[in-house]
mmCIF file with all atom_site columns, C-alpha atoms and ligand atoms in Angstrom:
data_model
loop_
_atom_site.group_PDB
_atom_site.id
_atom_site.type_symbol
_atom_site.label_atom_id
_atom_site.label_alt_id
_atom_site.label_comp_id
_atom_site.label_asym_id
_atom_site.label_entity_id
_atom_site.label_seq_id
_atom_site.pdbx_PDB_ins_code
_atom_site.Cartn_x
_atom_site.Cartn_y
_atom_site.Cartn_z
_atom_site.occupancy
_atom_site.B_iso_or_equiv
_atom_site.pdbx_formal_charge
_atom_site.auth_seq_id
_atom_site.auth_comp_id
_atom_site.auth_asym_id
_atom_site.auth_atom_id
_atom_site.pdbx_PDB_model_num
ATOM   1   C  CA  . MET A 1 1   ? -4.460  -1.067  -18.381 1.00 96.00 ? 1   MET A CA  1
ATOM   2   C  CA  . ILE A 1 2   ? -4.943  -3.026  -15.380 1.00 98.00 ? 2   ILE A CA  1
ATOM   3   C  CA  . ILE A 1 3   ? -8.143  -5.927  -15.388 1.00 98.00 ? 3   ILE A CA  1
ATOM   4   C  CA  . SER A 1 4   ? -9.513  -6.323  -12.016 1.00 98.00 ? 4   SER A CA  1
ATOM   5   C  CA  . PRO A 1 5   ? -12.060 -9.196  -12.208 1.00 98.00 ? 5   PRO A CA  1
ATOM   6   C  CA  . SER A 1 6   ? -14.877 -8.880  -9.150  1.00 98.00 ? 6   SER A CA  1
ATOM   7   C  CA  . ILE A 1 7   ? -15.117 -12.567 -7.534  1.00 98.00 ? 7   ILE A CA  1
ATOM   8   C  CA  . LEU A 1 8   ? -18.427 -11.416 -6.179  1.00 98.00 ? 8   LEU A CA  1
ATOM   9   C  CA  . ALA A 1 9   ? -19.597 -12.835 -9.761  1.00 98.00 ? 9   ALA A CA  1
ATOM   10  C  CA  . SER A 1 10  ? -17.444 -16.005 -9.938  1.00 97.00 ? 10  SER A CA  1
ATOM   11  C  CA  . ASP A 1 11  ? -18.408 -19.845 -8.560  1.00 96.00 ? 11  ASP A CA  1
ATOM   12  C  CA  . PHE A 1 12  ? -17.678 -19.343 -5.126  1.00 96.00 ? 12  PHE A CA  1
ATOM   13  C  CA  . LEU A 1 13  ? -18.448 -23.133 -4.199  1.00 97.00 ? 13  LEU A CA  1
ATOM   14  C  CA  . ASN A 1 14  ? -15.318 -23.412 -6.880  1.00 97.00 ? 14  ASN A CA  1
ATOM   15  C  CA  . LEU A 1 15  ? -13.365 -20.591 -5.624  1.00 97.00 ? 15  LEU A CA  1
ATOM   16  C  CA  . GLU A 1 16  ? -10.274 -22.244 -5.525  1.00 98.00 ? 16  GLU A CA  1
ATOM   17  C  CA  . SER A 1 17  ? -10.663 -23.267 -9.584  1.00 97.00 ? 17  SER A CA  1
ATOM   18  C  CA  . GLU A 1 18  ? -11.638 -19.879 -10.562 1.00 97.00 ? 18  GLU A CA  1
ATOM   19  C  CA  . ILE A 1 19  ? -8.357  -18.199 -8.436  1.00 98.00 ? 19  ILE A CA  1
ATOM   20  C  CA  . LYS A 1 20  ? -6.269  -20.899 -10.314 1.00 98.00 ? 20  LYS A CA  1
ATOM   21  C  CA  . LYS A 1 21  ? -7.629  -19.895 -13.891 1.00 97.00 ? 21  LYS A CA  1
ATOM   22  C  CA  . LEU A 1 22  ? -6.772  -16.136 -13.319 1.00 98.00 ? 22  LEU A CA  1
ATOM   23  C  CA  . ASN A 1 23  ? -3.760  -17.428 -11.809 1.00 98.00 ? 23  ASN A CA  1
ATOM   24  C  CA  . GLU A 1 24  ? -2.522  -17.759 -15.434 1.00 96.00 ? 24  GLU A CA  1
ATOM   25  C  CA  . LEU A 1 25  ? -2.863  -14.280 -16.915 1.00 97.00 ? 25  LEU A CA  1
ATOM   26  C  CA  . GLU A 1 26  ? -1.454  -10.767 -16.523 1.00 96.00 ? 26  GLU A CA  1
ATOM   27  C  CA  . ASN A 1 27  ? -1.849  -7.265  -15.850 1.00 97.00 ? 27  ASN A CA  1
ATOM   28  C  CA  . ILE A 1 28  ? -4.847  -8.482  -13.380 1.00 98.00 ? 28  ILE A CA  1
ATOM   29  C  CA  . TRP A 1 29  ? -5.455  -7.366  -9.738  1.00 98.00 ? 29  TRP A CA  1
ATOM   30  C  CA  . LEU A 1 30  ? -7.737  -9.949  -8.054  1.00 98.00 ? 30  LEU A CA  1
ATOM   31  C  CA  . HIS A 1 31  ? -10.810 -7.518  -6.849  1.00 98.00 ? 31  HIS A CA  1
ATOM   32  C  CA  . LEU A 1 32  ? -12.472 -8.803  -3.862  1.00 98.00 ? 32  LEU A CA  1
ATOM   33  C  CA  . ASP A 1 33  ? -16.031 -7.275  -2.390  1.00 98.00 ? 33  ASP A CA  1
ATOM   34  C  CA  . ILE A 1 34  ? -15.817 -7.130  1.311   1.00 98.00 ? 34  ILE A CA  1
ATOM   35  C  CA  . MET A 1 35  ? -19.364 -6.196  2.544   1.00 98.00 ? 35  MET A CA  1
ATOM   36  C  CA  . ASP A 1 36  ? -20.646 -5.834  6.146   1.00 98.00 ? 36  ASP A CA  1
ATOM   37  C  CA  . GLY A 1 37  ? -24.349 -5.674  5.777   1.00 98.00 ? 37  GLY A CA  1
ATOM   38  C  CA  . HIS A 1 38  ? -24.177 -2.551  7.513   1.00 98.00 ? 38  HIS A CA  1
ATOM   39  C  CA  . PHE A 1 39  ? -22.473 -0.202  5.099   1.00 98.00 ? 39  PHE A CA  1
ATOM   40  C  CA  . VAL A 1 40  ? -24.418 -1.992  2.473   1.00 98.00 ? 40  VAL A CA  1
ATOM   41  C  CA  . PRO A 1 41  ? -27.084 -4.053  3.115   1.00 98.00 ? 41  PRO A CA  1
ATOM   42  C  CA  . ASN A 1 42  ? -25.247 -7.336  1.378   1.00 98.00 ? 42  ASN A CA  1
ATOM   43  C  CA  . LEU A 1 43  ? -23.016 -9.166  3.287   1.00 98.00 ? 43  LEU A CA  1
ATOM   44  C  CA  . THR A 1 44  ? -19.792 -11.342 1.670   1.00 98.00 ? 44  THR A CA  1
ATOM   45  C  CA  . PHE A 1 45  ? -16.904 -12.814 3.642   1.00 97.00 ? 45  PHE A CA  1
ATOM   46  C  CA  . GLY A 1 46  ? -14.245 -11.551 6.337   1.00 97.00 ? 46  GLY A CA  1
ATOM   47  C  CA  . HIS A 1 47  ? -10.780 -11.629 6.924   1.00 98.00 ? 47  HIS A CA  1
ATOM   48  C  CA  . GLU A 1 48  ? -9.821  -15.311 7.607   1.00 98.00 ? 48  GLU A CA  1
ATOM   49  C  CA  . ILE A 1 49  ? -11.573 -15.554 3.665   1.00 98.00 ? 49  ILE A CA  1
ATOM   50  C  CA  . ILE A 1 50  ? -9.644  -13.137 2.636   1.00 98.00 ? 50  ILE A CA  1
ATOM   51  C  CA  . LYS A 1 51  ? -6.264  -14.303 3.526   1.00 98.00 ? 51  LYS A CA  1
ATOM   52  C  CA  . LYS A 1 52  ? -6.814  -18.005 2.035   1.00 98.00 ? 52  LYS A CA  1
ATOM   53  C  CA  . ILE A 1 53  ? -8.035  -16.833 -1.366  1.00 98.00 ? 53  ILE A CA  1
ATOM   54  C  CA  . CYS A 1 54  ? -5.087  -14.331 -1.021  1.00 98.00 ? 54  CYS A CA  1
ATOM   55  C  CA  . ASP A 1 55  ? -2.359  -16.769 0.014   1.00 98.00 ? 55  ASP A CA  1
ATOM   56  C  CA  . LEU A 1 56  ? -3.448  -18.790 -3.624  1.00 98.00 ? 56  LEU A CA  1
ATOM   57  C  CA  . SER A 1 57  ? -3.832  -15.579 -5.739  1.00 98.00 ? 57  SER A CA  1
ATOM   58  C  CA  . GLU A 1 58  ? -0.697  -15.158 -7.554  1.00 98.00 ? 58  GLU A CA  1
ATOM   59  C  CA  . ASN A 1 59  ? -2.236  -12.005 -8.570  1.00 98.00 ? 59  ASN A CA  1
ATOM   60  C  CA  . PRO A 1 60  ? -1.902  -8.854  -6.318  1.00 98.00 ? 60  PRO A CA  1
ATOM   61  C  CA  . CYS A 1 61  ? -5.020  -8.868  -4.219  1.00 98.00 ? 61  CYS A CA  1
ATOM   62  C  CA  . ASP A 1 62  ? -7.468  -5.676  -4.527  1.00 99.00 ? 62  ASP A CA  1
ATOM   63  C  CA  . ALA A 1 63  ? -9.797  -5.415  -1.482  1.00 99.00 ? 63  ALA A CA  1
ATOM   64  C  CA  . HIS A 1 64  ? -12.541 -3.284  -1.755  1.00 99.00 ? 64  HIS A CA  1
ATOM   65  C  CA  . PHE A 1 65  ? -13.858 -2.596  1.543   1.00 99.00 ? 65  PHE A CA  1
ATOM   66  C  CA  . MET A 1 66  ? -17.926 -1.811  1.769   1.00 98.00 ? 66  MET A CA  1
ATOM   67  C  CA  . VAL A 1 67  ? -17.609 -1.578  5.294   1.00 98.00 ? 67  VAL A CA  1
ATOM   68  C  CA  . THR A 1 68  ? -18.495 0.701   8.454   1.00 98.00 ? 68  THR A CA  1
ATOM   69  C  CA  . ASN A 1 69  ? -15.227 0.215   10.455  1.00 98.00 ? 69  ASN A CA  1
ATOM   70  C  CA  . PRO A 1 70  ? -12.496 -0.538  8.135   1.00 98.00 ? 70  PRO A CA  1
ATOM   71  C  CA  . GLU A 1 71  ? -9.744  -0.193  10.676  1.00 98.00 ? 71  GLU A CA  1
ATOM   72  C  CA  . PHE A 1 72  ? -10.880 -3.549  12.114  1.00 98.00 ? 72  PHE A CA  1
ATOM   73  C  CA  . TYR A 1 73  ? -9.368  -4.973  8.771   1.00 98.00 ? 73  TYR A CA  1
ATOM   74  C  CA  . ILE A 1 74  ? -6.023  -3.079  8.686   1.00 98.00 ? 74  ILE A CA  1
ATOM   75  C  CA  . LYS A 1 75  ? -5.366  -4.783  11.843  1.00 98.00 ? 75  LYS A CA  1
ATOM   76  C  CA  . SER A 1 76  ? -6.388  -7.881  10.934  1.00 98.00 ? 76  SER A CA  1
ATOM   77  C  CA  . LEU A 1 77  ? -5.207  -8.658  7.976   1.00 98.00 ? 77  LEU A CA  1
ATOM   78  C  CA  . LYS A 1 78  ? -2.094  -7.344  9.199   1.00 97.00 ? 78  LYS A CA  1
ATOM   79  C  CA  . TYR A 1 79  ? -0.195  -10.678 8.057   1.00 96.00 ? 79  TYR A CA  1
ATOM   80  C  CA  . SER A 1 80  ? -1.966  -11.220 4.922   1.00 98.00 ? 80  SER A CA  1
ATOM   81  C  CA  . ASP A 1 81  ? -0.845  -10.727 1.310   1.00 98.00 ? 81  ASP A CA  1
ATOM   82  C  CA  . VAL A 1 82  ? -3.265  -8.122  0.755   1.00 98.00 ? 82  VAL A CA  1
ATOM   83  C  CA  . HIS A 1 83  ? -1.868  -5.404  -2.134  1.00 98.00 ? 83  HIS A CA  1
ATOM   84  C  CA  . ASN A 1 84  ? -4.832  -2.997  -2.029  1.00 99.00 ? 84  ASN A CA  1
ATOM   85  C  CA  . PHE A 1 85  ? -6.722  -2.016  0.470   1.00 99.00 ? 85  PHE A CA  1
ATOM   86  C  CA  . THR A 1 86  ? -9.409  0.439   -0.364  1.00 99.00 ? 86  THR A CA  1
ATOM   87  C  CA  . PHE A 1 87  ? -11.878 2.100   1.809   1.00 99.00 ? 87  PHE A CA  1
ATOM   88  C  CA  . HIS A 1 88  ? -15.196 4.170   1.725   1.00 99.00 ? 88  HIS A CA  1
ATOM   89  C  CA  . LEU A 1 89  ? -14.885 7.981   2.120   1.00 99.00 ? 89  LEU A CA  1
ATOM   90  C  CA  . GLU A 1 90  ? -18.433 7.946   3.558   1.00 98.00 ? 90  GLU A CA  1
ATOM   91  C  CA  . ALA A 1 91  ? -17.522 5.245   5.954   1.00 98.00 ? 91  ALA A CA  1
ATOM   92  C  CA  . VAL A 1 92  ? -15.307 6.852   7.810   1.00 98.00 ? 92  VAL A CA  1
ATOM   93  C  CA  . SER A 1 93  ? -14.853 10.376  10.057  1.00 98.00 ? 93  SER A CA  1
ATOM   94  C  CA  . ASN A 1 94  ? -11.133 10.772  9.371   1.00 98.00 ? 94  ASN A CA  1
ATOM   95  C  CA  . PRO A 1 95  ? -9.716  9.423   6.355   1.00 98.00 ? 95  PRO A CA  1
ATOM   96  C  CA  . LEU A 1 96  ? -6.187  10.855  6.792   1.00 98.00 ? 96  LEU A CA  1
ATOM   97  C  CA  . LYS A 1 97  ? -5.697  8.617   9.725   1.00 98.00 ? 97  LYS A CA  1
ATOM   98  C  CA  . ILE A 1 98  ? -6.636  5.455   7.898   1.00 98.00 ? 98  ILE A CA  1
ATOM   99  C  CA  . ILE A 1 99  ? -4.801  6.153   5.033   1.00 98.00 ? 99  ILE A CA  1
ATOM   100 C  CA  . SER A 1 100 ? -1.897  6.549   7.005   1.00 98.00 ? 100 SER A CA  1
ATOM   101 C  CA  . GLU A 1 101 ? -2.420  4.121   9.288   1.00 98.00 ? 101 GLU A CA  1
ATOM   102 C  CA  . ALA A 1 102 ? -3.550  1.204   6.182   1.00 98.00 ? 102 ALA A CA  1
ATOM   103 C  CA  . LYS A 1 103 ? 0.279   2.605   4.446   1.00 98.00 ? 103 LYS A CA  1
ATOM   104 C  CA  . LYS A 1 104 ? 1.829   1.001   7.469   1.00 98.00 ? 104 LYS A CA  1
ATOM   105 C  CA  . VAL A 1 105 ? 0.250   -2.146  6.125   1.00 98.00 ? 105 VAL A CA  1
ATOM   106 C  CA  . PHE A 1 106 ? -0.254  -2.579  2.850   1.00 98.00 ? 106 PHE A CA  1
ATOM   107 C  CA  . PRO A 1 107 ? 1.816   -1.416  -0.305  1.00 98.00 ? 107 PRO A CA  1
ATOM   108 C  CA  . SER A 1 108 ? -1.183  0.644   -1.827  1.00 98.00 ? 108 SER A CA  1
ATOM   109 C  CA  . VAL A 1 109 ? -3.847  2.040   -0.164  1.00 99.00 ? 109 VAL A CA  1
ATOM   110 C  CA  . GLY A 1 110 ? -6.834  3.112   -2.101  1.00 99.00 ? 110 GLY A CA  1
ATOM   111 C  CA  . ILE A 1 111 ? -10.263 5.195   -1.258  1.00 99.00 ? 111 ILE A CA  1
ATOM   112 C  CA  . SER A 1 112 ? -13.530 5.060   -2.844  1.00 99.00 ? 112 SER A CA  1
ATOM   113 C  CA  . ILE A 1 113 ? -16.543 7.571   -3.436  1.00 98.00 ? 113 ILE A CA  1
ATOM   114 C  CA  . LYS A 1 114 ? -20.145 6.429   -4.276  1.00 98.00 ? 114 LYS A CA  1
ATOM   115 C  CA  . PRO A 1 115 ? -22.461 7.524   -6.827  1.00 98.00 ? 115 PRO A CA  1
ATOM   116 C  CA  . ASN A 1 116 ? -23.592 10.414  -4.786  1.00 98.00 ? 116 ASN A CA  1
ATOM   117 C  CA  . THR A 1 117 ? -20.543 11.672  -3.334  1.00 98.00 ? 117 THR A CA  1
ATOM   118 C  CA  . PRO A 1 118 ? -19.217 14.706  -5.203  1.00 98.00 ? 118 PRO A CA  1
ATOM   119 C  CA  . VAL A 1 119 ? -15.541 14.167  -6.405  1.00 98.00 ? 119 VAL A CA  1
ATOM   120 C  CA  . THR A 1 120 ? -14.552 17.718  -4.546  1.00 98.00 ? 120 THR A CA  1
ATOM   121 C  CA  . ASP A 1 121 ? -14.902 15.356  -1.357  1.00 98.00 ? 121 ASP A CA  1
ATOM   122 C  CA  . LEU A 1 122 ? -11.672 14.235  -1.892  1.00 98.00 ? 122 LEU A CA  1
ATOM   123 C  CA  . THR A 1 123 ? -9.722  17.033  -0.560  1.00 98.00 ? 123 THR A CA  1
ATOM   124 C  CA  . GLU A 1 124 ? -6.128  17.833  -1.838  1.00 97.00 ? 124 GLU A CA  1
ATOM   125 C  CA  . GLU A 1 125 ? -4.610  16.160  1.222   1.00 98.00 ? 125 GLU A CA  1
ATOM   126 C  CA  . ILE A 1 126 ? -6.246  13.134  0.341   1.00 98.00 ? 126 ILE A CA  1
ATOM   127 C  CA  . LEU A 1 127 ? -5.325  13.160  -2.999  1.00 98.00 ? 127 LEU A CA  1
ATOM   128 C  CA  . GLU A 1 128 ? -1.707  13.878  -2.612  1.00 98.00 ? 128 GLU A CA  1
ATOM   129 C  CA  . GLU A 1 129 ? -1.867  10.726  0.163   1.00 98.00 ? 129 GLU A CA  1
ATOM   130 C  CA  . ILE A 1 130 ? -3.501  8.258   -1.453  1.00 98.00 ? 130 ILE A CA  1
ATOM   131 C  CA  . ASP A 1 131 ? -2.235  5.609   -4.045  1.00 98.00 ? 131 ASP A CA  1
ATOM   132 C  CA  . LEU A 1 132 ? -5.539  4.771   -5.690  1.00 99.00 ? 132 LEU A CA  1
ATOM   133 C  CA  . VAL A 1 133 ? -9.006  6.422   -6.144  1.00 99.00 ? 133 VAL A CA  1
ATOM   134 C  CA  . LEU A 1 134 ? -11.890 3.955   -6.880  1.00 99.00 ? 134 LEU A CA  1
ATOM   135 C  CA  . VAL A 1 135 ? -14.859 5.823   -8.490  1.00 99.00 ? 135 VAL A CA  1
ATOM   136 C  CA  . MET A 1 136 ? -18.246 3.971   -7.754  1.00 99.00 ? 136 MET A CA  1
ATOM   137 C  CA  . SER A 1 137 ? -20.245 3.611   -11.163 1.00 98.00 ? 137 SER A CA  1
ATOM   138 C  CA  . VAL A 1 138 ? -23.030 1.682   -9.202  1.00 98.00 ? 138 VAL A CA  1
ATOM   139 C  CA  . GLU A 1 139 ? -24.458 1.814   -5.801  1.00 98.00 ? 139 GLU A CA  1
ATOM   140 C  CA  . PRO A 1 140 ? -22.292 -0.575  -3.916  1.00 98.00 ? 140 PRO A CA  1
ATOM   141 C  CA  . GLY A 1 141 ? -23.637 -3.580  -2.885  1.00 98.00 ? 141 GLY A CA  1
ATOM   142 C  CA  . PHE A 1 142 ? -24.340 -6.026  -5.754  1.00 97.00 ? 142 PHE A CA  1
ATOM   143 C  CA  . GLY A 1 143 ? -23.214 -6.640  -8.707  1.00 97.00 ? 143 GLY A CA  1
ATOM   144 C  CA  . GLY A 1 144 ? -24.805 -7.131  -12.384 1.00 97.00 ? 144 GLY A CA  1
ATOM   145 C  CA  . GLN A 1 145 ? -25.977 -3.499  -12.054 1.00 98.00 ? 145 GLN A CA  1
ATOM   146 C  CA  . SER A 1 146 ? -26.393 -0.873  -14.872 1.00 98.00 ? 146 SER A CA  1
ATOM   147 C  CA  . PHE A 1 147 ? -23.429 2.034   -14.976 1.00 98.00 ? 147 PHE A CA  1
ATOM   148 C  CA  . MET A 1 148 ? -24.117 5.499   -14.065 1.00 98.00 ? 148 MET A CA  1
ATOM   149 C  CA  . SER A 1 149 ? -22.469 7.584   -16.968 1.00 97.00 ? 149 SER A CA  1
ATOM   150 C  CA  . ASN A 1 150 ? -22.066 10.621  -14.025 1.00 96.00 ? 150 ASN A CA  1
ATOM   151 C  CA  . SER A 1 151 ? -19.089 8.530   -13.038 1.00 98.00 ? 151 SER A CA  1
ATOM   152 C  CA  . LEU A 1 152 ? -16.977 9.445   -15.771 1.00 98.00 ? 152 LEU A CA  1
ATOM   153 C  CA  . ASP A 1 153 ? -17.052 12.909  -15.219 1.00 98.00 ? 153 ASP A CA  1
ATOM   154 C  CA  . LYS A 1 154 ? -15.101 12.262  -11.851 1.00 98.00 ? 154 LYS A CA  1
ATOM   155 C  CA  . VAL A 1 155 ? -12.926 9.914   -13.677 1.00 98.00 ? 155 VAL A CA  1
ATOM   156 C  CA  . SER A 1 156 ? -11.803 13.157  -16.075 1.00 98.00 ? 156 SER A CA  1
ATOM   157 C  CA  . PHE A 1 157 ? -12.004 15.366  -13.258 1.00 98.00 ? 157 PHE A CA  1
ATOM   158 C  CA  . LEU A 1 158 ? -9.378  13.030  -11.409 1.00 98.00 ? 158 LEU A CA  1
ATOM   159 C  CA  . ARG A 1 159 ? -7.308  12.729  -14.462 1.00 98.00 ? 159 ARG A CA  1
ATOM   160 C  CA  . ASP A 1 160 ? -7.260  16.317  -15.044 1.00 98.00 ? 160 ASP A CA  1
ATOM   161 C  CA  . TYR A 1 161 ? -6.312  17.359  -11.146 1.00 98.00 ? 161 TYR A CA  1
ATOM   162 C  CA  . LYS A 1 162 ? -3.936  14.015  -11.059 1.00 98.00 ? 162 LYS A CA  1
ATOM   163 C  CA  . LEU A 1 163 ? -1.718  15.649  -14.474 1.00 98.00 ? 163 LEU A CA  1
ATOM   164 C  CA  . LYS A 1 164 ? -2.293  19.201  -12.947 1.00 98.00 ? 164 LYS A CA  1
ATOM   165 C  CA  . ASN A 1 165 ? -0.278  18.544  -9.576  1.00 98.00 ? 165 ASN A CA  1
ATOM   166 C  CA  . LYS A 1 166 ? 2.034   15.945  -10.871 1.00 98.00 ? 166 LYS A CA  1
ATOM   167 C  CA  . LEU A 1 167 ? 0.361   12.768  -8.356  1.00 98.00 ? 167 LEU A CA  1
ATOM   168 C  CA  . ASN A 1 168 ? 0.686   9.294   -8.786  1.00 96.00 ? 168 ASN A CA  1
ATOM   169 C  CA  . TYR A 1 169 ? -2.727  7.606   -8.133  1.00 98.00 ? 169 TYR A CA  1
ATOM   170 C  CA  . SER A 1 170 ? -4.407  5.070   -9.965  1.00 98.00 ? 170 SER A CA  1
ATOM   171 C  CA  . ILE A 1 171 ? -8.065  5.705   -10.985 1.00 99.00 ? 171 ILE A CA  1
ATOM   172 C  CA  . GLN A 1 172 ? -10.136 2.497   -11.016 1.00 99.00 ? 172 GLN A CA  1
ATOM   173 C  CA  . ILE A 1 173 ? -13.581 2.179   -11.766 1.00 99.00 ? 173 ILE A CA  1
ATOM   174 C  CA  . ASP A 1 174 ? -16.381 -0.220  -10.659 1.00 98.00 ? 174 ASP A CA  1
ATOM   175 C  CA  . GLY A 1 175 ? -19.400 -1.431  -11.836 1.00 98.00 ? 175 GLY A CA  1
ATOM   176 C  CA  . GLY A 1 176 ? -21.351 -2.161  -14.649 1.00 98.00 ? 176 GLY A CA  1
ATOM   177 C  CA  . ILE A 1 177 ? -18.498 -2.496  -16.758 1.00 98.00 ? 177 ILE A CA  1
ATOM   178 C  CA  . ASN A 1 178 ? -18.331 -4.472  -20.227 1.00 98.00 ? 178 ASN A CA  1
ATOM   179 C  CA  . GLU A 1 179 ? -16.659 -3.355  -23.346 1.00 97.00 ? 179 GLU A CA  1
ATOM   180 C  CA  . THR A 1 180 ? -18.620 -0.202  -24.391 1.00 98.00 ? 180 THR A CA  1
ATOM   181 C  CA  . THR A 1 181 ? -18.813 1.461   -20.480 1.00 98.00 ? 181 THR A CA  1
ATOM   182 C  CA  . GLY A 1 182 ? -15.132 0.238   -20.602 1.00 98.00 ? 182 GLY A CA  1
ATOM   183 C  CA  . ALA A 1 183 ? -14.091 1.987   -23.229 1.00 98.00 ? 183 ALA A CA  1
ATOM   184 C  CA  . GLU A 1 184 ? -15.932 5.087   -22.054 1.00 98.00 ? 184 GLU A CA  1
ATOM   185 C  CA  . ALA A 1 185 ? -13.981 4.800   -19.119 1.00 98.00 ? 185 ALA A CA  1
ATOM   186 C  CA  . LYS A 1 186 ? -10.165 4.293   -20.331 1.00 98.00 ? 186 LYS A CA  1
ATOM   187 C  CA  . LYS A 1 187 ? -11.089 7.409   -22.644 1.00 98.00 ? 187 LYS A CA  1
ATOM   188 C  CA  . ALA A 1 188 ? -11.798 9.433   -19.363 1.00 98.00 ? 188 ALA A CA  1
ATOM   189 C  CA  . GLY A 1 189 ? -8.855  8.395   -17.671 1.00 98.00 ? 189 GLY A CA  1
ATOM   190 C  CA  . ALA A 1 190 ? -9.516  5.068   -16.037 1.00 98.00 ? 190 ALA A CA  1
ATOM   191 C  CA  . ASP A 1 191 ? -6.227  2.628   -15.704 1.00 98.00 ? 191 ASP A CA  1
ATOM   192 C  CA  . ASN A 1 192 ? -8.452  -0.127  -13.920 1.00 98.00 ? 192 ASN A CA  1
ATOM   193 C  CA  . LEU A 1 193 ? -11.132 -1.568  -14.588 1.00 98.00 ? 193 LEU A CA  1
ATOM   194 C  CA  . VAL A 1 194 ? -13.082 -3.879  -12.004 1.00 98.00 ? 194 VAL A CA  1
ATOM   195 C  CA  . ALA A 1 195 ? -15.548 -6.408  -13.677 1.00 98.00 ? 195 ALA A CA  1
ATOM   196 C  CA  . GLY A 1 196 ? -17.552 -9.151  -12.052 1.00 98.00 ? 196 GLY A CA  1
ATOM   197 C  CA  . THR A 1 197 ? -20.552 -10.249 -14.502 1.00 98.00 ? 197 THR A CA  1
ATOM   198 C  CA  . PHE A 1 198 ? -18.697 -9.515  -17.613 1.00 98.00 ? 198 PHE A CA  1
ATOM   199 C  CA  . VAL A 1 199 ? -15.840 -11.606 -17.072 1.00 98.00 ? 199 VAL A CA  1
ATOM   200 C  CA  . PHE A 1 200 ? -17.290 -14.420 -14.953 1.00 97.00 ? 200 PHE A CA  1
ATOM   201 C  CA  . LYS A 1 201 ? -20.511 -14.442 -16.973 1.00 94.00 ? 201 LYS A CA  1
ATOM   202 C  CA  . GLY A 1 202 ? -18.939 -14.960 -20.225 1.00 92.00 ? 202 GLY A CA  1
ATOM   203 C  CA  . LYS A 1 203 ? -16.268 -17.457 -21.139 1.00 83.00 ? 203 LYS A CA  1
ATOM   204 C  CA  . PRO A 1 204 ? -13.441 -17.996 -21.672 1.00 94.00 ? 204 PRO A CA  1
ATOM   205 C  CA  . TYR A 1 205 ? -12.314 -15.460 -19.107 1.00 96.00 ? 205 TYR A CA  1
ATOM   206 C  CA  . LYS A 1 206 ? -9.024  -14.293 -20.827 1.00 96.00 ? 206 LYS A CA  1
ATOM   207 C  CA  . GLN A 1 207 ? -11.410 -13.400 -23.804 1.00 97.00 ? 207 GLN A CA  1
ATOM   208 C  CA  . GLN A 1 208 ? -13.429 -10.970 -21.611 1.00 98.00 ? 208 GLN A CA  1
ATOM   209 C  CA  . ILE A 1 209 ? -10.375 -9.584  -20.316 1.00 98.00 ? 209 ILE A CA  1
ATOM   210 C  CA  . ASP A 1 210 ? -9.014  -8.806  -23.901 1.00 97.00 ? 210 ASP A CA  1
ATOM   211 C  CA  . LYS A 1 211 ? -12.145 -7.120  -24.949 1.00 97.00 ? 211 LYS A CA  1
ATOM   212 C  CA  . LEU A 1 212 ? -11.892 -4.820  -22.115 1.00 97.00 ? 212 LEU A CA  1
ATOM   213 C  CA  . ARG A 1 213 ? -8.223  -3.682  -22.391 1.00 92.00 ? 213 ARG A CA  1
HETATM 214 C  C1  . DX5 B 2 .   ? -20.679 -3.484  -6.258  1.00 78.55 ? 1   DX5 B C1  1
HETATM 215 C  C2  . DX5 B 2 .   ? -19.035 -4.186  -6.093  1.00 78.55 ? 1   DX5 B C2  1
HETATM 216 C  C3  . DX5 B 2 .   ? -18.330 -4.685  -7.834  1.00 78.55 ? 1   DX5 B C3  1
HETATM 217 C  C4  . DX5 B 2 .   ? -19.188 -5.557  -8.179  1.00 78.55 ? 1   DX5 B C4  1
HETATM 218 C  C5  . DX5 B 2 .   ? -18.831 -5.589  -9.499  1.00 78.55 ? 1   DX5 B C5  1
HETATM 219 O  O1  . DX5 B 2 .   ? -20.510 -3.116  -5.150  1.00 78.55 ? 1   DX5 B O1  1
HETATM 220 O  O2  . DX5 B 2 .   ? -18.088 -2.899  -5.900  1.00 78.55 ? 1   DX5 B O2  1
HETATM 221 O  O3  . DX5 B 2 .   ? -17.237 -4.686  -7.727  1.00 78.55 ? 1   DX5 B O3  1
HETATM 222 O  O4  . DX5 B 2 .   ? -19.087 -6.885  -8.165  1.00 78.55 ? 1   DX5 B O4  1
HETATM 223 O  O5  . DX5 B 2 .   ? -19.806 -6.092  -10.487 1.00 78.55 ? 1   DX5 B O5  1
HETATM 224 P  P1  . DX5 B 2 .   ? -20.245 -5.849  -11.871 1.00 78.55 ? 1   DX5 B P1  1
HETATM 225 O  O6  . DX5 B 2 .   ? -19.005 -5.983  -12.983 1.00 78.55 ? 1   DX5 B O6  1
HETATM 226 O  O7  . DX5 B 2 .   ? -20.977 -7.032  -12.116 1.00 78.55 ? 1   DX5 B O7  1
HETATM 227 O  O8  . DX5 B 2 .   ? -20.851 -4.813  -12.208 1.00 78.55 ? 1   DX5 B O8  1
HETATM 228 ZN ZN1 . ZN  B 3 .   ? -15.787 -3.518  -5.497  1.00 78.55 ? 2   ZN  B ZN1 1
#
């Protein structure tokens, strides 16, 4: 089980020390929430800051793009240490094209669906190509929201589909993850849990992360 702490809930004024604390832990991805003020109302940070964060992180950088134009970031992050590049299905007209462009740049490429997007919108072709599927268990845009349990059916569907078709994608879930919802997600088939509030608002981080595992 990979745990992906979302730095959205971290202390932004002390980001360097926050990242260094996570550098000491294992089986962690560093989850970065990139919001453009268009795809979602909130705004976070752009490619220059992403590069600096990923340079500092010894854990794989997991960049979750809640943006209308993911193609811009494929280009601007070409020479970065981003490990996984996740974009939203709802943001693009040709997801297969984005996947193929992103695969030329990043070791891993993910696709995300919002709570109201049916899991069946992820076509066979997408699921064959993708490295990771991110199921949103809150409406993207803000940390600290409550877990939406309809996401669990999507996780189970993706797990069953993966086994039946012998595919390799990881199943990540993001939003409202704590000890209880994390256990439910794990049971449904998630192998990568994103958690912001639960990790950063509780201490020490290692203990919070161990609870999720
Ligand atoms: C929401 C973000 C999440 C968020 C999770 O748009 O994608 O990664 O930071 O935060 P919590 O764990 O507080 O729900
Ligand atoms: Zn996220």
